[in-house]
Tab-separated table of C-alpha atoms in Angstrom:
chain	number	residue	atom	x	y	z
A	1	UNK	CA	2.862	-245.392	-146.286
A	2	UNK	CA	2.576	-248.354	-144.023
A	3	UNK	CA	1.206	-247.627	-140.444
A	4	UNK	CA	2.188	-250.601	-137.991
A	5	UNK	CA	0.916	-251.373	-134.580
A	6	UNK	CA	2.659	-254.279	-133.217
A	7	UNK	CA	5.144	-254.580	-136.181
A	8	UNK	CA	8.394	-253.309	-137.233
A	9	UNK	CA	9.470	-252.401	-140.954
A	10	UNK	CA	11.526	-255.262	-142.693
A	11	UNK	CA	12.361	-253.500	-145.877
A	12	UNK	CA	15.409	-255.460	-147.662
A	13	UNK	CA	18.276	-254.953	-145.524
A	14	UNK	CA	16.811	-253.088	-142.999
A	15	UNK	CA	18.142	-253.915	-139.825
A	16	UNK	CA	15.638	-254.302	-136.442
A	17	UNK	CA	15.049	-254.861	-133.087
A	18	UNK	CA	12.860	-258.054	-132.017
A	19	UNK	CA	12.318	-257.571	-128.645
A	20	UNK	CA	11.340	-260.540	-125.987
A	21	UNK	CA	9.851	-260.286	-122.289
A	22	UNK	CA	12.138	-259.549	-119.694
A	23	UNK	CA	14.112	-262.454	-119.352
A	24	UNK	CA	14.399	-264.180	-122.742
A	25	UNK	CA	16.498	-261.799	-124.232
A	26	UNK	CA	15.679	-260.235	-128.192
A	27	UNK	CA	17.241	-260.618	-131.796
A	28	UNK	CA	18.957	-258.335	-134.393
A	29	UNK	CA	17.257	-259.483	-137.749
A	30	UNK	CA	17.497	-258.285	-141.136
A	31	UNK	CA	14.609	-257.579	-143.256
A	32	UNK	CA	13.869	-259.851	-146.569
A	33	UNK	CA	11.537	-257.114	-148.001
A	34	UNK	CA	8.544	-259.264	-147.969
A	35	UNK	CA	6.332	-257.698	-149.819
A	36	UNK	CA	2.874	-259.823	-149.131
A	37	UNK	CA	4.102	-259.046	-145.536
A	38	UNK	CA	3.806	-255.185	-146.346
A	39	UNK	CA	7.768	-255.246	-145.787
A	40	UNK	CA	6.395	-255.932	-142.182
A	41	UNK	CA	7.548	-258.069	-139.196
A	42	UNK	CA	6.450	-258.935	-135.578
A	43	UNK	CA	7.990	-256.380	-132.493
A	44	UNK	CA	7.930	-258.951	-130.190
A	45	UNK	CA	6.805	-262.268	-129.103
A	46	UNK	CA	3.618	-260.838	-127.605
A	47	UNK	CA	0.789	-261.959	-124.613
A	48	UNK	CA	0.002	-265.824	-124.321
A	49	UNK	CA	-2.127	-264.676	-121.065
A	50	UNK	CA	-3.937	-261.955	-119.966
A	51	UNK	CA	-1.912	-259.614	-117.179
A	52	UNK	CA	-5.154	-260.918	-114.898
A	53	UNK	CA	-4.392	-264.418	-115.488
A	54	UNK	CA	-0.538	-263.852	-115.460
A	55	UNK	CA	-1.150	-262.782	-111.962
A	56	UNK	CA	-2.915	-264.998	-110.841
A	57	UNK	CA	-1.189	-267.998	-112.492
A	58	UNK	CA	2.918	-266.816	-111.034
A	59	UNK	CA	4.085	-266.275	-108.142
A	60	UNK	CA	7.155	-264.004	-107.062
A	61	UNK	CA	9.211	-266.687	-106.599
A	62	UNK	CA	8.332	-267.980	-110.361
A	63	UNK	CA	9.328	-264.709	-111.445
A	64	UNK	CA	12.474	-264.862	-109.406
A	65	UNK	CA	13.268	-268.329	-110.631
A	66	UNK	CA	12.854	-267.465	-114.634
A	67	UNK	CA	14.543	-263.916	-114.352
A	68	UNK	CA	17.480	-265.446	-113.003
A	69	UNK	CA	20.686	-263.989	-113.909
A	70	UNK	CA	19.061	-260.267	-115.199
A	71	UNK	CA	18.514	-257.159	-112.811
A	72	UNK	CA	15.033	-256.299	-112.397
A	73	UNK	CA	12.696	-255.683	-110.276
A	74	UNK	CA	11.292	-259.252	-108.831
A	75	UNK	CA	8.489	-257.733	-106.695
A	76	UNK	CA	4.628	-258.927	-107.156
A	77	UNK	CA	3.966	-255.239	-109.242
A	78	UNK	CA	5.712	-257.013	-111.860
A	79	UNK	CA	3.990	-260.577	-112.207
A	80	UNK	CA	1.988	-259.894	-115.076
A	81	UNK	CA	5.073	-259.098	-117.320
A	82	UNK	CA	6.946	-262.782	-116.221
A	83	UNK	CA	8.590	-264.218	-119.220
A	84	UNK	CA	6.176	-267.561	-118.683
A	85	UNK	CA	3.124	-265.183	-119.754
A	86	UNK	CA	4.803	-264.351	-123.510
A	87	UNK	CA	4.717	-266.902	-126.698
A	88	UNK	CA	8.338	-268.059	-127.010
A	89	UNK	CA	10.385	-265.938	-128.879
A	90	UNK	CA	12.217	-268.739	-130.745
A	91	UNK	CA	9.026	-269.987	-132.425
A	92	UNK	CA	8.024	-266.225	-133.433
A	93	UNK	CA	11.264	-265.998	-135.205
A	94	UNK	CA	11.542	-269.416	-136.874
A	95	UNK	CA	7.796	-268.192	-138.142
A	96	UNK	CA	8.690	-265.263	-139.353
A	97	UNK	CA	12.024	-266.639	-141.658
A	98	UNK	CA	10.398	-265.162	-144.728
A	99	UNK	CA	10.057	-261.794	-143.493
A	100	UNK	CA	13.719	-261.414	-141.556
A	101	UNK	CA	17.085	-262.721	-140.815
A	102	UNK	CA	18.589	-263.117	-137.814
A	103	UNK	CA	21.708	-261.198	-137.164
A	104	UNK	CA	22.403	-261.835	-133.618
A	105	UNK	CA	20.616	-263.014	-130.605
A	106	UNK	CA	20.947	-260.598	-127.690
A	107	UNK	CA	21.232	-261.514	-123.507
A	108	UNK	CA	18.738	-259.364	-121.428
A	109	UNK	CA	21.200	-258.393	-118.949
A	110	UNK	CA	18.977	-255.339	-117.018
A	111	UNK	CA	15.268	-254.811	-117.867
A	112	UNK	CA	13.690	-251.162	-116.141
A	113	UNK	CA	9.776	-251.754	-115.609
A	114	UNK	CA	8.340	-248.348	-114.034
């Protein structure tokens, strides 16, 4: 048994969700069954700044500006998750092309933050 925190199963053929922040949308990939990877991939594209700095860094307007186009909230309660405070997705993907395949790349088209 394999427990994962911040990792999804990519056992051959298995299909999964790789989820990006709220505005950069997320892929459908296909797991290689990797096993030096533990049949493992990232979830996401994960933090390149602290919430604190995220906050401090955007502005409402920047998070207007790169949500563009998806319904969410665009409020200063939601700063810290603007998509300018994740890695970018593409380059978690094209690291991860031993571990999983990309079926499809999905739009964010509505994103719910509580």
């Amino acid at each position: 048994m394999v427990t994962r925190k911040g990792a999804i199963s990519a056992k051959s053929d298995e299909f999964g969700l790789i989820p990006g922040s709220m505005g950069t949308g997320s892929y459908v990939v296909r797991g290689l069954g990797n096993e030096a990877s533990y049949c493992s991939a990232s979830h996401g594209a994960g933090r390149k700044m602290s919430r604190t700095k995220a906050k401090k860094t955007f502005s409402v307007a920047d998070l207007a500006a790169q949500t563009e186009g998806v319904e969410c909230r665009k409020d200063a309660g939601v700063v810290d998750e603007i998509p300018g405070a994740y890695k970018s997705l593409e380059s978690v993907i094209e690291a991860q092309t031993d571990l999983v395949s990309v079926e499809a790349r999905l739009r964010t088209l509505l994103c719910v933050k509580g």
